[in-house]
Amino acid sequence: MFEARLGQATTLKKILDAIKDLLNEGTFDCSDSGIQLQAMDNSHVSLVSLTLRSDGFDKFRCDRNLSMGMNLGSMAKILKCANNEDNVTMKAQDNADTVTIMFESANQEKVSDYEMKLMNLDQEHLGIPETEYSCVVRMPAMEFARICRDLAQFSESVVICCTKEGVKFSASGDVGTANIKLAQTGSVDKEEEAVTIDMQEPVTLTFACRYLNAFTKATPLSTQVQLSMCADVPLVVEYAIKDLGHIRYYLAPKIEDNET
Amino acid sequence: MIMVRRRARPAKEPALMVVTSNGVDANSDATLALPFNGEPISAVAATATNNLLDDQYFASPKRKDCRLMKTHENLNAAEDSQCHSKDNNNKANGNSTKSETGRTIGVQLATRSQTRTIENFFKANAAAKSQQISTILSDTVIATTTTAEQKTITISGALDDELEEEESLLYDAHSIASPSTSTSSPSYPNDDLETDNSSELGSNYTSIDTATHIQVDIHTQTDPHIDTSTNTAAFQTHRSTLRDSHSSSHSSSSSSAATSDNIFLQEPVLTLDIDRTPTKASSIRINKSFELASAVFSSPPSVLSACVLNGRFNQIVTLNGHGQGEEQEHEQEQHQLQQPLSGFELDQNDSSSCDSGVACCLTAGTSPAVAGNRRRKPATPHRILCPSPIKTMPRDTVLLKGDALSPRKSPRKLQMQLAASNACKSRRRLNQPKPQAPYQQPSPAPSEDVVLVDDGEDDDDDVHALLKAAEERENMNKAKAMPKPATVAAAAVKPKASTKPAKARTMAAKSQPLAATNGNRELTEFFPVRRSVRKTKTAVKEEMMRNLEQAVLEERCEGLQVRHFMGKGRGVVAVRRFKRNEFVVEYVGDLIAISEATERERRYALDENAGCYMYYFKHKNQQYCIDATIDTGKLGRLINHSRNGNLMTKVVVIKQRPHLVLLAKDDIEPGEELTYDYGDRSKESLLHHPWLAF
């Protein structure tokens, strides 16, 4: 028996919004420690790793490890039926082929439950090695979303160059070139607006805008985003989900060729 | 001459070709002086030639044999035009025009292969019904011959031309087979089929072959006038024989075909057959129309003569003419002249088409009412707009289907559309995207619109030229791969038609995704795909033992360094990280029995500096000793003692011999000294070696 209850449906909504653009379906692996989802997009260029710790839920019970393959589009549809303030409860029996999602309004006056069929997904699971990244940039999530959106107009790929002074995003295309430099903020008034760079050695990597823009769908989840980079290693874009876990996007770097 | 030119020209630069064709037309009438004369007759002739050119143009440029055929056709056409317009008086003129047309044609002809395949397609369709390729082919051949004969009835000159065309077709196949055309691409399934047919035909064909060969030779000589004359002569000489052969050979196979050589008798029979079985009729008709179409293309005057089929194709041709006009628009000088010309042509064609529609019905033996029905249709093709070939192509197939199904559309219309689609396909190859869409459009659109659209699309043509060349190549390959038309089921028609557009689409689609993921590596390159590789305990143990064995056999000792320690002497330090249970080093020495060990111990006791390097251990209830007293440079013997060492010893049996190996008891950081417990707690030892206590 699996049961997980979240105080606010809006969190789950945002999570679904953050992943449904990249993934059509995904497997939620539920265990005693929480819920995890890891899936690559169709092109196998990016990977989404979602971790929701069990202690972040209002109530969490998972007697046996359970893998729930879900159509994320359908899941998002169901979650649209919930009010933001509703309680959400996900329930599934062991070896069930359906999952029940229940929304309860705050005063318990309205209870709606939806049952969704589960899928048996044969997805590859990637073992992500622990990596020490040579550059870790933390910046406001909104800022990152803005940068990705702006640069996407110029080129389909973005070059992220991280040095001691700051991090530079640049794109060049037919229209012209665009460069956005962010310097490390000296004095931090508000923590969520800080740009911090933790750099061992400078890194320059090229990534596809399209995916970065898909990642920024997670912006509502967090005020800050963390970009971890290392030469010839996938970029990690991490959004923390407050008190619950995090969502990490991995994006393989582009093969850099200067011919174009 | 024509042949040579064609070969010389790789069949590109459509605009140029068109221009030349126009010039040729004008020349035919005005003897080369003014390329764009306003004379109506000349214009008509020009349109006809243009149409021819276009068709060839649209045909794929790959096949030389096709080109040959085309050249012949062109010649014929030129002759036809002359016959119609000027009563064959200007033979010399005609020749000259031919030569010019030949030039232009050469380019256009290249594309012919695809048209051909389509032809075969339709043949195949008919074949599917009749189940025999040969019969079908023969039918089609007969049909062509019969049509030609019909024409002869109306116009003897036209008949000659058509027959010649037929001959040229056959000759085409032969040429493919013949070594003279060995330069042509290696595999021509359709052509082969035709050659087979020709073989059936027998002696006549062989004669034709020889004639064709001769002609080829002549062509290579590159004198246009001589060539044309010789060709025509040869053709005509063979014409009668050919006709005979067709009728005789096919009479048995096809019920419709009359056994008698008389062309006149054959015609009605054919038509009857068509009418009786609608499906078969349609297919046959299509074939006919197609073949005729090819013939018609070659001979513009015959078109004017109001043959039904010709009329149909005239419409197409007129469209072609538009396309040409558009292309010419590229060249601004000619542009202005050309437009009025094209418009005129259109009108002419319209009228002719209508007339031809009636006429064709008549020839087919249909009632006048039917003819009347047909009448309204011919006008439509002119208004065809062609947005882009790729888009339109799929629609064509759909449209064709729909037409076939829809009751209100007359069979003739269907034919027209089929023919149109064929033409479109052929055109597509020719790097002219426009005409395809328009033909398929069933609803009559204003002709002006057409022109405008075409203008807009001219650019596309140029842009797509390269793309199309590639596509053509693909198509060529496809044609090769394709089974012979007979084997192809009727159902295959649609798939094939659809596959081409699909391919085009896929090309476009491909480019898009490529761009999107271009240069992007996949995550699986970085992260290993996890597979559940659970091992049983024994498996894990075995694996470990195997590793140990290997390490021992390799005498592995990396990541270690000898260092001097104050008060202790030499010791060994790790310079890399060792994980728990990882092999570190072997304690290497002489493996001796216990008796030998006591003996040696006694000896070593005498030497104060010997140190203690005797390692006693018990393995499988047997006491062993490893004596490492002799300094071998191995590191195992230099590791110092500690009661809380970070190494542990383990016995590994390799080849029945126990080995002592030292494993990391815990994770070892670089820089740590490696130690292990010597395990000697005896008082005597402690006395001599007080450090053993630590």
PDB file of C-alpha atoms in Angstrom, chain B residues 56-309:
ATOM      1  CA  GLN B  56      10.856  15.967 -70.862  1.00  0.00           C
ATOM      2  CA  TYR B  57      12.087  18.460 -68.508  1.00  0.00           C
ATOM      3  CA  PHE B  58      10.008  17.115 -65.818  1.00  0.00           C
ATOM      4  CA  ALA B  59      11.069  13.684 -66.570  1.00  0.00           C
ATOM      5  CA  SER B  60      14.096  12.648 -64.639  1.00  0.00           C
ATOM      6  CA  PRO B  61      17.354  13.454 -66.323  1.00  0.00           C
ATOM      7  CA  LYS B  62      19.074  10.295 -65.347  1.00  0.00           C
ATOM      8  CA  ARG B  63      18.282   8.029 -68.171  1.00  0.00           C
ATOM      9  CA  LYS B  64      20.063   8.391 -71.335  1.00  0.00           C
ATOM     10  CA  ASP B  65      17.895   5.946 -73.091  1.00  0.00           C
ATOM     11  CA  CYS B  66      14.959   8.058 -72.215  1.00  0.00           C
ATOM     12  CA  ARG B  67      16.773  10.956 -73.584  1.00  0.00           C
ATOM     13  CA  LEU B  68      17.293   9.163 -76.769  1.00  0.00           C
ATOM     14  CA  MET B  69      13.685   8.455 -77.006  1.00  0.00           C
ATOM     15  CA  LYS B  70      12.888  11.975 -76.242  1.00  0.00           C
ATOM     16  CA  THR B  71      15.106  13.184 -78.885  1.00  0.00           C
ATOM     17  CA  HIS B  72      13.335  11.051 -81.331  1.00  0.00           C
ATOM     18  CA  GLU B  73      10.064  12.191 -80.062  1.00  0.00           C
ATOM     19  CA  ASN B  74      11.169  15.670 -80.341  1.00  0.00           C
ATOM     20  CA  LEU B  75      12.141  15.122 -83.836  1.00  0.00           C
ATOM     21  CA  ASN B  76       8.838  13.620 -84.499  1.00  0.00           C
ATOM     22  CA  ALA B  77       7.101  16.390 -82.779  1.00  0.00           C
ATOM     23  CA  ALA B  78       8.928  18.890 -84.758  1.00  0.00           C
ATOM     24  CA  GLU B  79       7.928  17.105 -87.856  1.00  0.00           C
ATOM     25  CA  ASP B  80       4.373  16.988 -86.696  1.00  0.00           C
ATOM     26  CA  SER B  81       4.308  20.588 -85.974  1.00  0.00           C
ATOM     27  CA  GLN B  82       5.613  21.298 -89.340  1.00  0.00           C
ATOM     28  CA  CYS B  83       3.163  19.056 -90.980  1.00  0.00           C
ATOM     29  CA  HIS B  84       0.292  20.720 -89.250  1.00  0.00           C
ATOM     30  CA  SER B  85       1.362  24.225 -89.556  1.00  0.00           C
ATOM     31  CA  LYS B  86       3.180  24.261 -92.817  1.00  0.00           C
ATOM     32  CA  ASP B  87       2.347  21.103 -94.693  1.00  0.00           C
ATOM     33  CA  ASN B  88       5.769  19.604 -94.394  1.00  0.00           C
ATOM     34  CA  ASN B  89       7.128  22.096 -96.785  1.00  0.00           C
ATOM     35  CA  ASN B  90       9.865  23.355 -94.565  1.00  0.00           C
ATOM     36  CA  LYS B  91      11.680  20.168 -93.907  1.00  0.00           C
ATOM     37  CA  ALA B  92      14.880  21.970 -93.463  1.00  0.00           C
ATOM     38  CA  ASN B  93      13.273  24.297 -91.019  1.00  0.00           C
ATOM     39  CA  GLY B  94      11.794  21.457 -89.164  1.00  0.00           C
ATOM     40  CA  ASN B  95      15.142  19.860 -88.934  1.00  0.00           C
ATOM     41  CA  SER B  96      16.672  22.927 -87.581  1.00  0.00           C
ATOM     42  CA  THR B  97      13.953  23.276 -85.040  1.00  0.00           C
ATOM     43  CA  LYS B  98      14.399  19.730 -84.160  1.00  0.00           C
ATOM     44  CA  SER B  99      17.985  20.225 -83.552  1.00  0.00           C
ATOM     45  CA  GLU B 100      17.269  23.058 -81.247  1.00  0.00           C
ATOM     46  CA  THR B 101      14.528  21.226 -79.524  1.00  0.00           C
ATOM     47  CA  GLY B 102      16.850  18.360 -79.217  1.00  0.00           C
ATOM     48  CA  ARG B 103      19.142  20.526 -77.281  1.00  0.00           C
ATOM     49  CA  THR B 104      16.563  21.661 -74.922  1.00  0.00           C
ATOM     50  CA  ILE B 105      15.022  18.308 -74.801  1.00  0.00           C
ATOM     51  CA  GLY B 106      18.265  16.811 -73.912  1.00  0.00           C
ATOM     52  CA  VAL B 107      18.087  18.508 -70.628  1.00  0.00           C
ATOM     53  CA  GLN B 108      14.518  17.800 -70.065  1.00  0.00           C
ATOM     54  CA  LEU B 109      14.724  14.294 -71.236  1.00  0.00           C
ATOM     55  CA  ALA B 110      16.879  13.407 -68.404  1.00  0.00           C
ATOM     56  CA  THR B 111      13.927  13.438 -66.143  1.00  0.00           C
ATOM     57  CA  ARG B 112      12.042  11.125 -68.326  1.00  0.00           C
ATOM     58  CA  SER B 113      12.877   8.039 -66.384  1.00  0.00           C
ATOM     59  CA  GLN B 114      10.466   8.851 -63.688  1.00  0.00           C
ATOM     60  CA  THR B 115       7.642   9.484 -65.963  1.00  0.00           C
ATOM     61  CA  ARG B 116       8.435   6.181 -67.305  1.00  0.00           C
ATOM     62  CA  THR B 117       8.193   4.506 -64.033  1.00  0.00           C
ATOM     63  CA  ILE B 118       4.848   6.039 -63.501  1.00  0.00           C
ATOM     64  CA  GLU B 119       3.797   4.688 -66.779  1.00  0.00           C
ATOM     65  CA  ASN B 120       4.846   1.330 -65.714  1.00  0.00           C
ATOM     66  CA  PHE B 121       2.945   1.902 -62.614  1.00  0.00           C
ATOM     67  CA  PHE B 122      -0.248   2.345 -64.333  1.00  0.00           C
ATOM     68  CA  LYS B 123       0.565  -0.544 -66.496  1.00  0.00           C
ATOM     69  CA  ALA B 124       1.161  -2.528 -63.419  1.00  0.00           C
ATOM     70  CA  ASN B 125      -2.176  -1.461 -62.172  1.00  0.00           C
ATOM     71  CA  ALA B 126      -3.812  -2.782 -65.245  1.00  0.00           C
ATOM     72  CA  ALA B 127      -1.648  -5.788 -64.981  1.00  0.00           C
ATOM     73  CA  ALA B 128      -2.819  -6.527 -61.532  1.00  0.00           C
ATOM     74  CA  LYS B 129      -6.211  -6.892 -62.980  1.00  0.00           C
ATOM     75  CA  SER B 130      -5.175  -8.947 -65.920  1.00  0.00           C
ATOM     76  CA  GLN B 131      -2.478 -10.745 -63.931  1.00  0.00           C
ATOM     77  CA  GLN B 132      -0.051 -10.741 -66.757  1.00  0.00           C
ATOM     78  CA  ILE B 133       2.563  -8.185 -67.297  1.00  0.00           C
ATOM     79  CA  SER B 134       3.312  -9.095 -70.797  1.00  0.00           C
ATOM     80  CA  THR B 135      -0.264  -8.891 -71.838  1.00  0.00           C
ATOM     81  CA  ILE B 136      -0.639  -5.575 -70.216  1.00  0.00           C
ATOM     82  CA  LEU B 137       2.359  -4.203 -71.802  1.00  0.00           C
ATOM     83  CA  SER B 138       1.245  -5.469 -75.082  1.00  0.00           C
ATOM     84  CA  ASP B 139      -2.121  -3.912 -74.485  1.00  0.00           C
ATOM     85  CA  THR B 140      -0.594  -0.644 -73.756  1.00  0.00           C
ATOM     86  CA  VAL B 141       1.556  -0.904 -76.768  1.00  0.00           C
ATOM     87  CA  ILE B 142      -1.443  -1.751 -78.804  1.00  0.00           C
ATOM     88  CA  ALA B 143      -3.278   1.090 -77.343  1.00  0.00           C
ATOM     89  CA  THR B 144      -0.574   3.398 -78.330  1.00  0.00           C
ATOM     90  CA  THR B 145      -0.465   1.950 -81.743  1.00  0.00           C
ATOM     91  CA  THR B 146      -4.170   2.160 -82.086  1.00  0.00           C
ATOM     92  CA  THR B 147      -4.183   5.703 -81.006  1.00  0.00           C
ATOM     93  CA  ALA B 148      -1.496   6.371 -83.434  1.00  0.00           C
ATOM     94  CA  GLU B 149      -3.574   4.739 -86.047  1.00  0.00           C
ATOM     95  CA  GLN B 150      -6.502   6.879 -85.145  1.00  0.00           C
ATOM     96  CA  LYS B 151      -4.418   9.819 -85.651  1.00  0.00           C
ATOM     97  CA  THR B 152      -3.386   8.517 -88.957  1.00  0.00           C
ATOM     98  CA  ILE B 153      -6.986   8.370 -89.862  1.00  0.00           C
ATOM     99  CA  THR B 154      -7.352  11.953 -89.093  1.00  0.00           C
ATOM    100  CA  ILE B 155      -3.986  13.068 -90.178  1.00  0.00           C
ATOM    101  CA  SER B 156      -1.594  10.867 -91.973  1.00  0.00           C
ATOM    102  CA  GLY B 157       1.318  12.984 -90.981  1.00  0.00           C
ATOM    103  CA  ALA B 158       0.332  12.779 -87.390  1.00  0.00           C
ATOM    104  CA  LEU B 159       0.102   9.070 -87.612  1.00  0.00           C
ATOM    105  CA  ASP B 160       3.541   8.841 -88.965  1.00  0.00           C
ATOM    106  CA  ASP B 161       4.814  10.901 -86.171  1.00  0.00           C
ATOM    107  CA  GLU B 162       3.129   8.905 -83.548  1.00  0.00           C
ATOM    108  CA  LEU B 163       4.300   5.677 -84.943  1.00  0.00           C
ATOM    109  CA  GLU B 164       7.690   7.042 -85.003  1.00  0.00           C
ATOM    110  CA  GLU B 165       7.327   7.969 -81.444  1.00  0.00           C
ATOM    111  CA  GLU B 166       6.341   4.513 -80.585  1.00  0.00           C
ATOM    112  CA  GLU B 167       9.242   3.222 -82.411  1.00  0.00           C
ATOM    113  CA  SER B 168      11.395   5.583 -80.586  1.00  0.00           C
ATOM    114  CA  LEU B 169      10.028   4.266 -77.343  1.00  0.00           C
ATOM    115  CA  LEU B 170      10.760   0.744 -78.276  1.00  0.00           C
ATOM    116  CA  TYR B 171      13.968   1.842 -79.632  1.00  0.00           C
ATOM    117  CA  ASP B 172      14.616   3.333 -76.336  1.00  0.00           C
ATOM    118  CA  ALA B 173      14.441   0.051 -74.620  1.00  0.00           C
ATOM    119  CA  HIS B 174      16.642  -1.438 -77.197  1.00  0.00           C
ATOM    120  CA  SER B 175      19.115   1.246 -76.901  1.00  0.00           C
ATOM    121  CA  ILE B 176      19.319   0.537 -73.255  1.00  0.00           C
ATOM    122  CA  ALA B 177      20.101  -3.014 -73.970  1.00  0.00           C
ATOM    123  CA  SER B 178      22.457  -2.162 -76.709  1.00  0.00           C
ATOM    124  CA  PRO B 179      26.077  -1.446 -75.944  1.00  0.00           C
ATOM    125  CA  SER B 180      25.957   1.874 -77.673  1.00  0.00           C
ATOM    126  CA  THR B 181      24.064   3.252 -74.740  1.00  0.00           C
ATOM    127  CA  SER B 182      26.211   1.463 -72.254  1.00  0.00           C
ATOM    128  CA  THR B 183      27.016   4.785 -70.733  1.00  0.00           C
ATOM    129  CA  SER B 184      23.577   4.922 -69.312  1.00  0.00           C
ATOM    130  CA  SER B 185      23.045   3.894 -65.725  1.00  0.00           C
ATOM    131  CA  PRO B 186      23.285   0.212 -65.067  1.00  0.00           C
ATOM    132  CA  SER B 187      19.844  -0.847 -63.969  1.00  0.00           C
ATOM    133  CA  TYR B 188      16.687   0.068 -65.790  1.00  0.00           C
ATOM    134  CA  PRO B 189      14.031  -2.307 -64.740  1.00  0.00           C
ATOM    135  CA  ASN B 190      11.314  -0.660 -66.712  1.00  0.00           C
ATOM    136  CA  ASP B 191      13.411  -0.455 -69.727  1.00  0.00           C
ATOM    137  CA  ASP B 192      14.262  -4.049 -69.399  1.00  0.00           C
ATOM    138  CA  LEU B 193      10.644  -4.864 -69.360  1.00  0.00           C
ATOM    139  CA  GLU B 194      10.187  -2.984 -72.478  1.00  0.00           C
ATOM    140  CA  THR B 195      13.031  -4.756 -74.045  1.00  0.00           C
ATOM    141  CA  ASP B 196      11.348  -7.986 -73.172  1.00  0.00           C
ATOM    142  CA  ASN B 197       8.293  -6.809 -74.864  1.00  0.00           C
ATOM    143  CA  SER B 198      10.243  -5.871 -77.832  1.00  0.00           C
ATOM    144  CA  SER B 199      11.748  -9.284 -77.943  1.00  0.00           C
ATOM    145  CA  GLU B 200       8.276 -10.646 -78.040  1.00  0.00           C
ATOM    146  CA  LEU B 201       7.566  -8.499 -80.938  1.00  0.00           C
ATOM    147  CA  GLY B 202      10.352 -10.215 -82.719  1.00  0.00           C
ATOM    148  CA  SER B 203      11.916  -9.568 -86.029  1.00  0.00           C
ATOM    149  CA  ASN B 204      10.352  -6.208 -86.448  1.00  0.00           C
ATOM    150  CA  TYR B 205      11.913  -5.075 -83.338  1.00  0.00           C
ATOM    151  CA  THR B 206      15.273  -6.324 -84.202  1.00  0.00           C
ATOM    152  CA  SER B 207      15.083  -4.392 -87.351  1.00  0.00           C
ATOM    153  CA  ILE B 208      14.081  -1.401 -85.391  1.00  0.00           C
ATOM    154  CA  ASP B 209      16.961  -2.045 -83.165  1.00  0.00           C
ATOM    155  CA  THR B 210      19.344  -1.985 -85.927  1.00  0.00           C
ATOM    156  CA  ALA B 211      17.719   1.119 -87.180  1.00  0.00           C
ATOM    157  CA  THR B 212      17.947   2.681 -83.828  1.00  0.00           C
ATOM    158  CA  HIS B 213      21.520   1.775 -83.513  1.00  0.00           C
ATOM    159  CA  ILE B 214      22.188   3.355 -86.764  1.00  0.00           C
ATOM    160  CA  GLN B 215      20.361   6.367 -85.628  1.00  0.00           C
ATOM    161  CA  VAL B 216      22.338   6.519 -82.511  1.00  0.00           C
ATOM    162  CA  ASP B 217      25.445   6.424 -84.517  1.00  0.00           C
ATOM    163  CA  ILE B 218      24.131   9.149 -86.641  1.00  0.00           C
ATOM    164  CA  HIS B 219      23.247  11.130 -83.616  1.00  0.00           C
ATOM    165  CA  THR B 220      26.669  10.865 -82.315  1.00  0.00           C
ATOM    166  CA  GLN B 221      27.857  12.345 -85.503  1.00  0.00           C
ATOM    167  CA  THR B 222      26.235  15.546 -84.376  1.00  0.00           C
ATOM    168  CA  ASP B 223      24.902  16.823 -87.624  1.00  0.00           C
ATOM    169  CA  PRO B 224      21.340  17.746 -86.844  1.00  0.00           C
ATOM    170  CA  HIS B 225      19.941  17.937 -90.289  1.00  0.00           C
ATOM    171  CA  ILE B 226      21.352  14.729 -91.508  1.00  0.00           C
ATOM    172  CA  ASP B 227      20.372  12.985 -88.386  1.00  0.00           C
ATOM    173  CA  THR B 228      16.834  14.062 -88.476  1.00  0.00           C
ATOM    174  CA  SER B 229      16.399  13.096 -92.025  1.00  0.00           C
ATOM    175  CA  THR B 230      17.959   9.746 -91.556  1.00  0.00           C
ATOM    176  CA  ASN B 231      16.032   9.151 -88.431  1.00  0.00           C
ATOM    177  CA  THR B 232      12.764   9.977 -89.947  1.00  0.00           C
ATOM    178  CA  ALA B 233      13.505   7.808 -92.869  1.00  0.00           C
ATOM    179  CA  ALA B 234      14.464   4.925 -90.696  1.00  0.00           C
ATOM    180  CA  PHE B 235      11.475   5.350 -88.551  1.00  0.00           C
ATOM    181  CA  GLN B 236       9.120   5.457 -91.372  1.00  0.00           C
ATOM    182  CA  THR B 237      10.585   2.452 -92.958  1.00  0.00           C
ATOM    183  CA  HIS B 238      10.165   0.567 -89.775  1.00  0.00           C
ATOM    184  CA  ARG B 239       6.884   2.047 -88.955  1.00  0.00           C
ATOM    185  CA  SER B 240       4.820  -0.253 -91.013  1.00  0.00           C
ATOM    186  CA  THR B 241       6.658  -3.275 -89.831  1.00  0.00           C
ATOM    187  CA  LEU B 242       6.298  -2.191 -86.322  1.00  0.00           C
ATOM    188  CA  ARG B 243       2.634  -1.716 -86.638  1.00  0.00           C
ATOM    189  CA  ASP B 244       2.267  -5.119 -88.121  1.00  0.00           C
ATOM    190  CA  SER B 245       4.263  -6.635 -85.410  1.00  0.00           C
ATOM    191  CA  HIS B 246       2.238  -4.970 -82.742  1.00  0.00           C
ATOM    192  CA  SER B 247      -1.018  -6.016 -84.125  1.00  0.00           C
ATOM    193  CA  SER B 248       0.011  -9.559 -84.827  1.00  0.00           C
ATOM    194  CA  SER B 249       1.884 -10.165 -81.646  1.00  0.00           C
ATOM    195  CA  HIS B 250      -0.679  -8.680 -79.402  1.00  0.00           C
ATOM    196  CA  SER B 251      -3.746  -9.926 -81.061  1.00  0.00           C
ATOM    197  CA  SER B 252      -3.439 -13.218 -79.303  1.00  0.00           C
ATOM    198  CA  SER B 253      -2.791 -11.726 -75.929  1.00  0.00           C
ATOM    199  CA  SER B 254      -5.373  -9.010 -75.965  1.00  0.00           C
ATOM    200  CA  SER B 255      -8.903  -9.754 -76.922  1.00  0.00           C
ATOM    201  CA  SER B 256      -9.537  -6.181 -77.791  1.00  0.00           C
ATOM    202  CA  ALA B 257      -6.795  -6.043 -80.325  1.00  0.00           C
ATOM    203  CA  ALA B 258      -7.860  -7.071 -83.759  1.00  0.00           C
ATOM    204  CA  THR B 259      -5.934  -9.827 -85.420  1.00  0.00           C
ATOM    205  CA  SER B 260      -5.888  -7.968 -88.652  1.00  0.00           C
ATOM    206  CA  ASP B 261      -3.215  -5.467 -89.374  1.00  0.00           C
ATOM    207  CA  ASN B 262      -5.757  -2.906 -90.220  1.00  0.00           C
ATOM    208  CA  ILE B 263      -5.576  -0.132 -87.741  1.00  0.00           C
ATOM    209  CA  PHE B 264      -9.045   1.067 -88.413  1.00  0.00           C
ATOM    210  CA  LEU B 265     -10.579  -2.156 -87.381  1.00  0.00           C
ATOM    211  CA  GLN B 266      -8.657  -2.258 -84.166  1.00  0.00           C
ATOM    212  CA  GLU B 267      -9.707   1.048 -82.822  1.00  0.00           C
ATOM    213  CA  PRO B 268     -13.329   0.393 -82.053  1.00  0.00           C
ATOM    214  CA  VAL B 269     -12.566  -2.888 -80.451  1.00  0.00           C
ATOM    215  CA  LEU B 270     -10.264  -1.279 -78.046  1.00  0.00           C
ATOM    216  CA  THR B 271     -12.699   1.340 -77.069  1.00  0.00           C
ATOM    217  CA  LEU B 272     -15.385  -1.201 -76.540  1.00  0.00           C
ATOM    218  CA  ASP B 273     -13.236  -3.134 -74.238  1.00  0.00           C
ATOM    219  CA  ILE B 274     -12.553  -0.119 -72.216  1.00  0.00           C
ATOM    220  CA  ASP B 275     -16.149   0.738 -71.872  1.00  0.00           C
ATOM    221  CA  ARG B 276     -17.215  -2.695 -70.865  1.00  0.00           C
ATOM    222  CA  THR B 277     -15.009  -3.150 -67.887  1.00  0.00           C
ATOM    223  CA  PRO B 278     -14.762   0.085 -66.105  1.00  0.00           C
ATOM    224  CA  THR B 279     -11.856  -0.789 -63.897  1.00  0.00           C
ATOM    225  CA  LYS B 280      -9.807  -2.342 -66.554  1.00  0.00           C
ATOM    226  CA  ALA B 281     -10.880   0.291 -68.929  1.00  0.00           C
ATOM    227  CA  SER B 282      -9.729   2.986 -66.667  1.00  0.00           C
ATOM    228  CA  SER B 283      -6.426   1.402 -66.210  1.00  0.00           C
ATOM    229  CA  ILE B 284      -5.981   0.778 -69.841  1.00  0.00           C
ATOM    230  CA  ARG B 285      -7.039   4.203 -70.618  1.00  0.00           C
ATOM    231  CA  ILE B 286      -4.641   5.586 -68.268  1.00  0.00           C
ATOM    232  CA  ASN B 287      -1.954   3.661 -69.899  1.00  0.00           C
ATOM    233  CA  LYS B 288      -3.076   4.790 -73.189  1.00  0.00           C
ATOM    234  CA  SER B 289      -3.384   8.291 -72.185  1.00  0.00           C
ATOM    235  CA  PHE B 290      -0.044   8.187 -70.691  1.00  0.00           C
ATOM    236  CA  GLU B 291       1.641   6.724 -73.617  1.00  0.00           C
ATOM    237  CA  LEU B 292      -0.214   9.022 -75.778  1.00  0.00           C
ATOM    238  CA  ALA B 293       0.711  11.767 -73.515  1.00  0.00           C
ATOM    239  CA  SER B 294       4.314  11.025 -74.028  1.00  0.00           C
ATOM    240  CA  ALA B 295       3.707  10.813 -77.674  1.00  0.00           C
ATOM    241  CA  VAL B 296       1.715  13.943 -77.647  1.00  0.00           C
ATOM    242  CA  PHE B 297       4.358  15.732 -75.843  1.00  0.00           C
ATOM    243  CA  SER B 298       6.696  14.862 -78.518  1.00  0.00           C
ATOM    244  CA  SER B 299       4.337  15.903 -81.231  1.00  0.00           C
ATOM    245  CA  PRO B 300       2.638  19.197 -80.643  1.00  0.00           C
ATOM    246  CA  PRO B 301       0.869  19.462 -83.945  1.00  0.00           C
ATOM    247  CA  SER B 302      -0.970  16.289 -83.374  1.00  0.00           C
ATOM    248  CA  VAL B 303      -2.300  17.879 -80.262  1.00  0.00           C
ATOM    249  CA  LEU B 304      -3.633  20.672 -82.289  1.00  0.00           C
ATOM    250  CA  SER B 305      -5.228  18.187 -84.535  1.00  0.00           C
ATOM    251  CA  ALA B 306      -7.656  17.593 -81.731  1.00  0.00           C
ATOM    252  CA  CYS B 307      -6.974  14.121 -80.664  1.00  0.00           C
ATOM    253  CA  VAL B 308      -8.722  13.477 -77.413  1.00  0.00           C
ATOM    254  CA  LEU B 309      -5.800  12.332 -75.533  1.00  0.00           C
TER     255      LEU B 309
END
